[in-house]
Amino acid sequence: MKKFYLLSLKFCKDKRGAIAVSFAFMLPALIGFFSIAVDGSRFNAERSRLNDALNQSVYAVAITNNGNNTAAFRAQNNNQVVSYLSYYFPDKQISENDVTVTVNNQLVPGPGGTPIPAVDYQVNARVIANPIFDLSKNGSPGFSSNVTITGNGLSGIVRRTLVVNPSPGDYVFVVDFSGSMAEDSAQSGLTREKLLKKVVRDIGDEIFDLQDGSTIGIVPFGSGVPVILNKKNYASSQSKEYGCSFIGKMHGRFEKLDWNFWYNKPGGKGLPTEISKYVTKTDDALYDYYWYISDFQGYRIDRRRTNWLIDNNYCRQSGDKLLCDADPKSDIHNQLNQYKLKEQYSDFVAFTALEEDYHSILNSGTVDVAGTVSGDYLFDESNVRTISSFHNSYSLYKLPPDGDRSIFPATHYSCNWASPIKTKLETLTTISKPMYYLLELSTHKQIINEFEGMKPSGGTNSLSGLLRSVPLIAKGKNPRKIIFVISDGDDDFPKLRQDMMAKDNLCGVIKEGLKKYPANTSTTESDIYYISLVHNNTIKDWAENCVGQDNAFIATNIKELMDVIRQAIYKNEIEYLNPNDVK
């Protein structure tokens, strides 16, 4: 045994150099094969992790569904993908340049073979991985120092498809009808007004053709929301007053104002402090109103004019003066109204001065915000108020009859620009409705026909339209309620709206309230969307303070508008796709 051990030791000593040399030659290859085995498994695992990240990120992009058609939207989508990749690969620096997002609009077969819109979203990305052993510099087998890993082509693709039979809904379009809507849109050959009407027509036809009980209401707004009134304006048997409709709790001093009395009185800044002088100015303004009415009727000789006005109970003789007001509820000389005049005059003066400052009934000086957003206030139709827009702002068009008096025209309380007499005073005798006005919820296409006859004019106060839409849509009986606010510009005075949205959660109050009020409502789903017809800052404003990023859109042409509105009305299905199914 000892002899064998000695022989073996001698052999090892004699061959030691040759074995070392052989091992030295074989070692790089052995390390290379080890690297291929170990790093190859690592890289396959990272590719699997990358595919998981792509599947998650593309789903998020599809939910956002911004179209990827502007630089801002592309950056938004790329940032989402980078966020997911960074979560899955916390040890790597992921750049937007490593990400590709592709969006393709499709028409795919729907129920019965009818083509329905779909959008295919595809995401791909690359990450750089490093092997454990970097042998590329000395030519040994193995991976290079930077290995690019990409998706395997079987992940990162989803299809978002519209479902053509959503549950019934109540849909209200709160639409900007300010003067700028008469300007050209990005859709060739169409003004913004006509673009909007075309889209409301097309989407309205689709909704009504479902015949599932869905309703549409329309709230056109300028500086306020005009409404039709069945109230004679005394110019002729065919002519009517129109009103300015609003909802919003007023501060205490303004809540008590009786608009059945004040609606036809001179307002605005510069009113006298003495009530007696104000009475004189009111008499002058109302005399001018009825003077023009008699003129339209052909009574141009003073004696005949006076007799006609008295015979028709428009005026009464008081000494050598005519006192005119055919409405006993507003007659400033009616003994029953003297208390209102004395008790409310200072508050009326303050209110109309604020209305003149802000061009709106709803402004920071008049609205009790806490009371407005409290409980069911906004959802109760009985809280809606309408001020008759009395047509006696005639000093804007003609000199007063005797040419030497300063006439204080009555304010129109936010809705003056909806008056047809803005174009021709003589139309006072034929007014039947304002230039645009609120349309109640309807299941009939006639509502679209009526909307198409309206004309834009005036300023912009989107808060008046949004608030007024709430009690309107709350009257609907369907389980879904969606409000679309569509505008082409900034509000004239946005502060109150911005404060109510940012500080008082106005839009959250509306969305949650529609599911609670009125009692026993059937509503289970409610939402608000904001759509800008132009590129401006309002989209950021509404996204951050009201509707959220997912419900704020810029849509400048028919296709974009239809896509956005359809996306909201029709429920969407999102499904992962096999690349072989993508055409």
XYZ file of C-alpha atoms in Angstrom:
583
model
C 0.000 0.000 0.000
C 2.813 2.339 0.870
C 4.529 1.530 -2.410
C 1.408 2.417 -4.400
C 1.097 5.746 -2.646
C 4.713 6.622 -3.418
C 4.293 5.762 -7.099
C 1.181 7.888 -7.376
C 2.883 10.848 -5.761
C 5.790 10.556 -8.117
C 3.441 10.520 -11.108
C 1.659 13.644 -9.996
C 4.924 15.438 -9.499
C 6.132 14.439 -12.881
C 2.897 15.559 -14.780
C 1.928 18.721 -12.813
C 3.044 21.236 -15.423
C 1.144 19.655 -18.334
C -2.180 19.577 -16.433
C -1.860 23.248 -15.457
C -1.244 24.286 -19.045
C -4.252 22.310 -20.303
C -6.470 23.722 -17.619
C -5.337 27.265 -18.462
C -6.358 26.768 -22.091
C -9.724 25.264 -21.159
C -10.711 27.762 -18.430
C -11.968 30.655 -20.683
C -14.116 28.258 -22.669
C -15.479 26.751 -19.476
C -16.284 30.261 -18.135
C -17.859 31.235 -21.471
C -20.105 28.182 -21.487
C -20.963 28.873 -17.847
C -21.799 32.479 -18.721
C -23.999 31.393 -21.611
C -25.852 28.981 -19.373
C -26.246 31.294 -16.383
C -26.635 34.668 -18.144
C -28.841 33.149 -20.828
C -31.252 31.970 -18.149
C -31.105 35.384 -16.513
C -31.841 37.180 -19.770
C -34.772 34.877 -20.556
C -36.169 35.626 -17.109
C -35.748 39.353 -17.732
C -37.478 39.048 -21.108
C -40.409 37.358 -19.345
C -40.434 40.158 -16.790
C -40.342 42.704 -19.621
C -43.309 41.040 -21.317
C -45.262 41.221 -18.048
C -44.404 44.922 -17.778
C -45.503 45.532 -21.366
C -48.837 43.791 -20.773
C -49.516 45.900 -17.708
C -48.406 49.176 -19.276
C -50.346 48.739 -22.517
C -53.499 48.084 -20.503
C -52.935 51.349 -18.637
C -52.399 53.194 -21.910
C -55.631 51.714 -23.320
C -57.573 52.791 -20.231
C -56.221 56.335 -20.597
C -57.257 56.193 -24.264
C -55.981 59.638 -25.219
C -55.391 58.779 -28.864
C -51.608 59.335 -28.734
C -52.125 62.038 -31.375
C -50.434 65.034 -29.773
C -46.984 65.551 -28.320
C -48.496 65.920 -24.850
C -50.495 62.693 -25.159
C -47.504 60.788 -26.541
C -45.405 61.982 -23.608
C -48.188 60.958 -21.207
C -48.308 57.435 -22.655
C -44.535 57.049 -22.743
C -44.288 58.183 -19.120
C -46.853 55.575 -18.099
C -44.841 52.837 -19.803
C -41.584 54.083 -18.246
C -43.236 53.992 -14.803
C -44.218 50.353 -15.230
C -40.800 49.378 -16.564
C -39.089 51.154 -13.680
C -41.239 49.196 -11.233
C -40.331 45.882 -12.868
C -36.666 46.824 -13.302
C -35.761 48.984 -10.285
C -32.039 48.531 -10.916
C -32.129 49.999 -14.427
C -32.411 53.500 -15.851
C -35.354 53.489 -18.259
C -35.620 56.299 -20.809
C -38.601 57.468 -22.885
C -36.374 56.813 -25.901
C -36.498 53.112 -25.020
C -40.308 53.036 -25.387
C -42.553 52.806 -28.448
C -46.346 53.267 -28.256
C -48.425 52.601 -31.376
C -52.149 53.351 -31.754
C -54.265 52.154 -34.685
C -57.964 52.881 -35.209
C -59.937 49.940 -36.533
C -63.415 48.915 -37.575
C -64.144 45.417 -36.338
C -67.243 43.231 -36.691
C -69.780 43.875 -33.952
C -73.020 42.098 -33.078
C -74.760 41.008 -36.270
C -71.650 41.824 -38.285
C -72.132 45.602 -38.045
C -68.726 47.357 -37.994
C -67.967 49.085 -34.708
C -65.006 51.308 -33.777
C -62.006 49.794 -32.041
C -58.547 51.029 -31.127
C -55.492 48.754 -31.039
C -52.757 49.771 -28.616
C -49.301 48.274 -28.865
C -46.341 48.923 -26.604
C -42.761 47.766 -27.019
C -39.625 48.633 -25.126
C -36.036 47.673 -24.609
C -33.911 47.302 -21.535
C -30.141 46.864 -21.338
C -28.855 43.877 -19.349
C -25.242 43.061 -18.374
C -23.745 39.543 -18.113
C -22.038 38.340 -14.977
C -18.852 37.607 -16.945
C -17.988 40.094 -19.716
C -15.691 38.082 -22.025
C -16.472 39.919 -25.267
C -13.336 42.080 -25.158
C -10.908 39.139 -25.309
C -12.858 37.143 -27.878
C -14.035 34.431 -25.515
C -17.455 32.791 -25.918
C -20.268 34.604 -24.059
C -22.461 37.689 -24.126
C -21.347 41.225 -24.915
C -21.151 43.813 -22.170
C -24.568 45.361 -23.040
C -27.365 43.013 -24.066
C -30.574 44.581 -25.467
C -33.717 42.780 -24.360
C -36.993 43.491 -26.170
C -40.491 42.074 -26.004
C -41.090 38.762 -27.699
C -43.865 40.137 -29.950
C -46.531 38.103 -28.171
C -47.339 40.738 -25.540
C -47.974 44.445 -25.245
C -51.058 44.507 -27.522
C -54.658 45.208 -26.503
C -57.824 46.196 -28.340
C -60.358 48.649 -26.954
C -63.761 48.064 -28.547
C -67.006 50.004 -28.130
C -70.064 48.028 -27.047
C -73.094 49.091 -29.058
C -75.769 48.338 -26.455
C -74.968 50.234 -23.237
C -77.447 50.521 -20.407
C -79.938 53.398 -20.855
C -78.677 56.834 -19.897
C -79.594 60.469 -19.458
C -77.160 62.678 -21.363
C -76.957 66.461 -21.055
C -74.825 68.556 -23.404
C -73.707 71.781 -21.720
C -72.592 73.729 -24.782
C -70.799 77.029 -25.159
C -72.886 79.434 -27.265
C -70.718 82.510 -26.866
C -70.002 84.682 -29.896
C -66.701 82.943 -30.677
C -68.595 79.773 -31.584
C -69.424 81.485 -34.894
C -65.703 81.378 -35.800
C -64.143 78.729 -38.036
C -63.325 75.338 -36.534
C -60.461 73.015 -37.445
C -62.991 71.040 -39.503
C -62.822 72.471 -43.007
C -65.980 74.303 -44.036
C -67.595 74.321 -40.584
C -67.790 76.948 -37.884
C -67.478 75.705 -34.318
C -71.224 76.152 -33.920
C -71.960 74.015 -36.993
C -69.360 71.429 -35.982
C -71.044 71.093 -32.610
C -74.505 70.841 -34.139
C -73.321 68.174 -36.581
C -71.886 66.053 -33.779
C -74.953 66.472 -31.543
C -77.114 65.468 -34.507
C -75.086 62.333 -35.276
C -74.665 61.176 -31.692
C -78.286 62.053 -30.934
C -79.499 59.906 -33.828
C -77.430 56.990 -32.521
C -78.803 57.340 -28.991
C -82.432 57.706 -30.020
C -82.165 54.829 -32.510
C -81.375 52.519 -29.578
C -84.966 53.079 -28.411
C -84.002 52.048 -24.892
C -85.438 55.044 -23.041
C -82.242 57.104 -23.126
C -82.768 60.869 -23.021
C -80.882 63.952 -24.198
C -81.017 67.468 -22.741
C -79.170 70.541 -24.008
C -78.011 73.522 -21.926
C -76.560 76.251 -24.166
C -74.781 78.917 -22.136
C -73.247 82.306 -22.743
C -72.878 84.553 -19.739
C -75.982 82.764 -18.464
C -78.565 80.167 -19.504
C -81.593 81.602 -21.353
C -84.985 79.882 -21.222
C -88.283 80.340 -23.054
C -91.033 82.015 -21.046
C -94.725 82.052 -21.783
C -94.886 85.678 -20.679
C -96.169 88.489 -22.893
C -93.757 91.360 -23.425
C -96.610 93.751 -24.297
C -95.192 94.673 -27.708
C -97.804 92.580 -29.530
C -99.983 89.536 -29.061
C -97.287 87.378 -30.694
C -94.258 88.547 -28.716
C -92.903 87.036 -25.501
C -90.357 87.687 -22.818
C -87.528 85.239 -22.273
C -85.762 84.496 -19.030
C -82.346 83.903 -17.524
C -82.353 80.669 -15.548
C -79.869 79.816 -12.813
C -79.342 77.698 -9.738
C -77.058 78.799 -6.953
C -77.855 79.837 -3.423
C -77.400 83.575 -2.982
C -75.940 85.315 0.041
C -78.660 86.205 2.545
C -79.126 89.821 1.485
C -79.706 88.757 -2.131
C -81.859 85.700 -1.418
C -84.806 87.895 -0.464
C -84.864 89.979 -3.670
C -88.282 89.633 -5.296
C -87.601 89.387 -9.013
C -91.283 89.614 -9.878
C -90.867 93.218 -8.777
C -87.285 94.045 -9.813
C -86.998 92.325 -13.216
C -87.920 95.383 -15.311
C -86.113 98.019 -13.283
C -82.943 99.912 -14.290
C -79.884 98.232 -12.796
C -76.111 98.266 -12.872
C -73.656 100.802 -11.542
C -74.353 104.493 -11.003
C -77.832 104.188 -9.526
C -78.833 107.026 -7.181
C -78.810 106.564 -3.445
C -82.133 108.390 -3.089
C -85.108 106.167 -3.779
C -87.135 109.115 -5.110
C -84.573 109.719 -7.852
C -84.535 106.021 -8.690
C -88.325 106.055 -9.072
C -87.983 108.882 -11.595
C -85.366 106.960 -13.579
C -87.579 103.874 -13.577
C -90.500 105.921 -14.843
C -88.336 107.317 -17.646
C -87.069 103.877 -18.697
C -90.510 102.270 -18.700
C -92.058 105.189 -20.550
C -89.458 104.664 -23.304
C -90.344 100.984 -23.486
C -94.022 101.641 -24.018
C -93.250 104.614 -26.267
C -91.493 102.257 -28.666
C -94.357 99.772 -28.457
C -96.832 102.464 -29.480
C -94.451 103.496 -32.244
C -94.390 99.930 -33.601
C -98.192 99.940 -33.609
C -98.236 103.047 -35.778
C -99.214 105.616 -33.125
C -96.838 108.470 -33.811
C -99.005 111.498 -32.920
C -98.610 112.283 -29.225
C -102.335 112.593 -28.430
C -103.195 109.330 -30.205
C -100.173 107.601 -28.665
C -101.203 108.691 -25.163
C -104.796 107.574 -25.644
C -103.694 104.177 -26.989
C -101.307 103.543 -24.087
C -103.961 104.466 -21.524
C -106.738 102.503 -23.260
C -104.562 99.364 -23.257
C -103.684 99.770 -19.555
C -99.997 100.198 -20.377
C -99.844 103.640 -18.782
C -101.903 105.988 -16.635
C -101.995 109.754 -16.519
C -100.465 111.439 -13.458
C -100.679 115.197 -13.836
C -98.798 116.042 -17.015
C -96.837 112.763 -16.916
C -97.533 109.195 -18.052
C -96.637 106.488 -15.523
C -96.218 103.190 -17.367
C -96.088 99.560 -16.285
C -98.642 96.996 -17.422
C -97.509 94.473 -14.798
C -99.036 95.187 -11.342
C -96.452 92.906 -9.668
C -93.655 95.206 -10.793
C -95.414 98.587 -10.822
C -93.181 100.838 -8.759
C -96.191 103.081 -7.873
C -98.345 100.207 -6.674
C -98.869 100.728 -2.930
C -98.419 96.989 -2.359
C -94.865 97.242 -3.721
C -93.684 100.194 -1.632
C -92.394 97.946 1.144
C -90.298 95.911 -1.309
C -88.878 99.045 -2.854
C -87.744 100.512 0.476
C -86.565 97.289 2.110
C -84.737 95.790 -0.874
C -83.417 98.798 -2.790
C -79.890 98.880 -1.332
C -79.500 95.125 -1.843
C -80.791 95.423 -5.416
C -78.263 98.162 -6.135
C -75.413 96.020 -4.769
C -76.577 92.926 -6.647
C -76.879 94.606 -10.044
C -73.511 96.357 -9.606
C -71.906 92.934 -9.080
C -73.799 91.556 -12.062
C -72.404 94.370 -14.190
C -68.860 93.783 -12.891
C -68.888 90.051 -13.608
C -71.404 89.965 -16.489
C -73.164 87.197 -14.607
C -75.675 86.555 -11.846
C -73.321 83.887 -10.502
C -70.196 85.579 -9.219
C -67.921 85.667 -6.200
C -69.931 88.457 -4.575
C -73.398 86.926 -4.894
C -73.102 83.150 -4.445
C -73.233 81.392 -1.080
C -70.915 78.554 -2.070
C -71.387 76.451 1.063
C -75.160 76.587 0.690
C -74.961 75.775 -3.019
C -72.923 72.572 -2.616
C -74.728 71.444 0.542
C -77.085 68.453 0.595
C -79.574 68.195 -2.236
C -79.696 71.908 -3.094
C -78.338 71.551 -6.648
C -80.507 68.520 -7.384
C -83.843 70.085 -6.474
C -85.662 71.720 -9.392
C -87.535 73.998 -6.974
C -84.265 75.854 -6.318
C -83.994 76.955 -9.934
C -84.737 80.648 -10.418
C -85.599 82.509 -13.572
C -85.400 86.270 -14.020
C -87.429 87.675 -16.888
C -85.122 89.480 -19.317
C -87.087 92.657 -19.884
C -86.438 94.267 -23.266
C -85.960 97.948 -22.652
C -82.287 98.511 -23.293
C -83.192 100.846 -26.096
C -80.649 103.551 -25.509
C -78.212 101.060 -27.079
C -80.014 101.375 -30.403
C -81.800 104.727 -30.607
C -81.829 107.996 -28.792
C -84.616 108.384 -26.225
C -87.796 109.842 -27.723
C -87.156 113.378 -26.538
C -83.411 113.104 -27.005
C -82.284 114.859 -23.813
C -82.540 112.338 -20.981
C -80.030 109.832 -19.631
C -81.840 106.500 -19.696
C -80.779 103.695 -17.357
C -81.729 100.550 -19.274
C -82.839 97.505 -17.310
C -80.199 94.836 -16.958
C -80.800 91.564 -18.741
C -79.243 89.562 -15.918
C -76.551 87.567 -17.735
C -78.654 86.696 -20.776
C -78.821 89.997 -22.651
C -76.862 88.760 -25.662
C -79.453 86.064 -26.350
C -81.999 88.745 -27.220
C -83.118 88.854 -30.885
C -83.389 92.657 -30.641
C -79.610 92.772 -30.667
C -79.839 92.694 -34.444
C -83.060 94.660 -34.995
C -85.100 96.541 -32.414
C -88.344 96.072 -34.305
C -88.205 92.312 -33.674
C -89.503 93.141 -30.204
C -92.999 92.736 -31.677
C -92.352 89.166 -32.889
C -90.089 87.599 -30.241
C -91.162 84.066 -29.401
C -87.880 82.753 -27.978
C -84.278 83.839 -27.338
C -81.464 83.083 -29.780
C -80.517 79.999 -27.754
C -82.147 78.370 -24.742
C -82.318 75.340 -22.470
C -83.955 72.157 -23.806
C -85.375 69.682 -21.285
C -84.612 65.937 -21.358
C -86.260 64.269 -24.329
C -86.513 60.880 -26.036
C -87.397 62.429 -29.403
C -85.224 63.689 -32.249
C -87.208 66.908 -32.331
C -84.864 68.210 -29.661
C -82.002 68.032 -32.187
C -84.037 69.885 -34.815
C -84.742 72.646 -32.321
C -81.123 72.902 -31.276
C -80.007 73.306 -34.880
C -82.045 76.527 -35.151
C -80.143 78.326 -32.368
C -77.529 81.038 -32.873
C -74.532 81.875 -30.645
C -73.909 85.287 -29.088
C -72.358 86.756 -25.965
C -69.753 85.939 -23.344
C -68.692 82.752 -21.571
C -69.609 81.520 -18.092
C -69.364 77.738 -18.061
C -70.276 77.596 -14.355
C -73.790 78.824 -15.145
C -74.218 76.018 -17.680
C -72.741 73.281 -15.482
C -74.816 74.186 -12.422
C -78.024 74.573 -14.423
C -77.530 71.121 -15.962
C -77.606 69.416 -12.552
C -81.304 69.746 -11.616
C -82.128 69.087 -15.274
C -80.322 65.749 -15.484
C -81.387 64.826 -11.933
C -84.958 64.552 -13.264
C -83.915 61.670 -15.545
C -84.995 58.139 -14.657
C -82.145 56.130 -16.181
C -79.315 54.368 -14.307
C -76.558 56.300 -16.108
C -76.182 60.094 -16.096
C -73.433 61.844 -18.056
C -72.820 65.584 -18.443
C -70.724 66.785 -21.407
C -69.349 70.320 -21.115
C -68.190 71.488 -24.555
C -66.527 74.886 -24.987
C -64.166 76.800 -27.253
C -62.721 79.319 -24.847
C -61.857 80.624 -21.422
C -64.516 81.912 -19.051
C -64.754 85.684 -18.850
C -64.476 85.484 -15.050
C -63.350 81.961 -14.046
C -62.436 82.515 -10.373
C -65.722 81.428 -8.784
C -65.873 78.257 -10.879
C -62.236 77.429 -10.168
C -62.665 78.008 -6.452
C -65.824 75.905 -6.269
C -64.108 73.082 -8.131
C -60.738 73.168 -6.376
C -61.779 74.156 -2.856
C -65.329 72.852 -2.575
C -65.152 69.692 -4.718
C -68.035 70.892 -6.890
C -67.711 68.154 -9.508
C -67.415 65.418 -6.889
C -70.531 66.816 -5.204
C -72.386 66.661 -8.521
C -71.287 63.137 -9.429
C -72.002 61.670 -6.005
C -75.198 63.669 -5.571
C -76.679 62.366 -8.816
C -76.493 58.873 -7.282
C -78.294 60.002 -4.115
C -80.789 62.663 -5.152
C -83.675 62.814 -5.511
C -84.572 60.181 -2.950
C -84.964 56.689 -4.425
C -83.176 57.665 -7.629
C -82.351 54.806 -9.980
C -78.970 56.318 -10.876
C -75.987 54.058 -10.202
C -73.425 55.680 -12.507
C -72.668 59.350 -13.140
C -69.837 61.266 -14.741
C -68.744 64.622 -16.186
C -66.628 65.139 -19.304
C -64.986 68.319 -20.527
C -64.234 68.761 -24.229
C -62.386 71.767 -25.627
C -62.850 72.560 -29.312
C -59.510 74.400 -29.411
C -56.083 74.062 -27.851
C -56.012 76.251 -24.750
C -55.441 76.128 -20.990
C -59.019 75.171 -20.101
C -58.264 71.482 -20.642
C -55.657 71.527 -17.849
C -57.930 73.600 -15.626
C -60.900 71.231 -15.909
C -58.756 68.086 -15.775
C -57.052 69.090 -12.537
C -60.028 70.650 -10.766
C -63.094 68.785 -12.011
C -63.231 65.857 -14.419
C -59.787 64.251 -14.053
C -57.209 63.547 -16.747
C -59.206 60.632 -18.186
C -62.296 62.786 -18.834
C -60.707 65.913 -20.314
C -60.218 66.012 -24.078
C -59.272 68.291 -26.931
C -61.423 67.466 -29.953
C -61.198 69.854 -32.883
C -62.963 67.923 -35.646
C -65.950 65.651 -36.173
C -64.079 62.378 -35.794
C -62.342 63.387 -32.561
C -65.573 64.702 -31.060
C -67.525 61.593 -32.025
C -64.799 59.313 -30.654
C -64.725 61.084 -27.291
C -68.498 61.174 -26.833
C -68.983 57.611 -28.038
C -66.291 56.440 -25.670
C -68.253 57.923 -22.775
C -71.715 56.783 -23.868
C -70.892 53.307 -25.074
C -69.162 50.999 -22.657
C -65.738 49.732 -23.685
C -64.234 46.264 -23.709
C -60.470 45.911 -23.411
C -58.885 42.588 -24.387
C -55.367 41.311 -24.948
C -54.650 40.252 -28.506
C -52.570 37.621 -30.202
C -50.373 39.465 -32.711
C -51.699 37.175 -35.433
C -55.174 38.664 -34.848
C -53.994 42.219 -35.486
C -54.508 43.228 -39.098
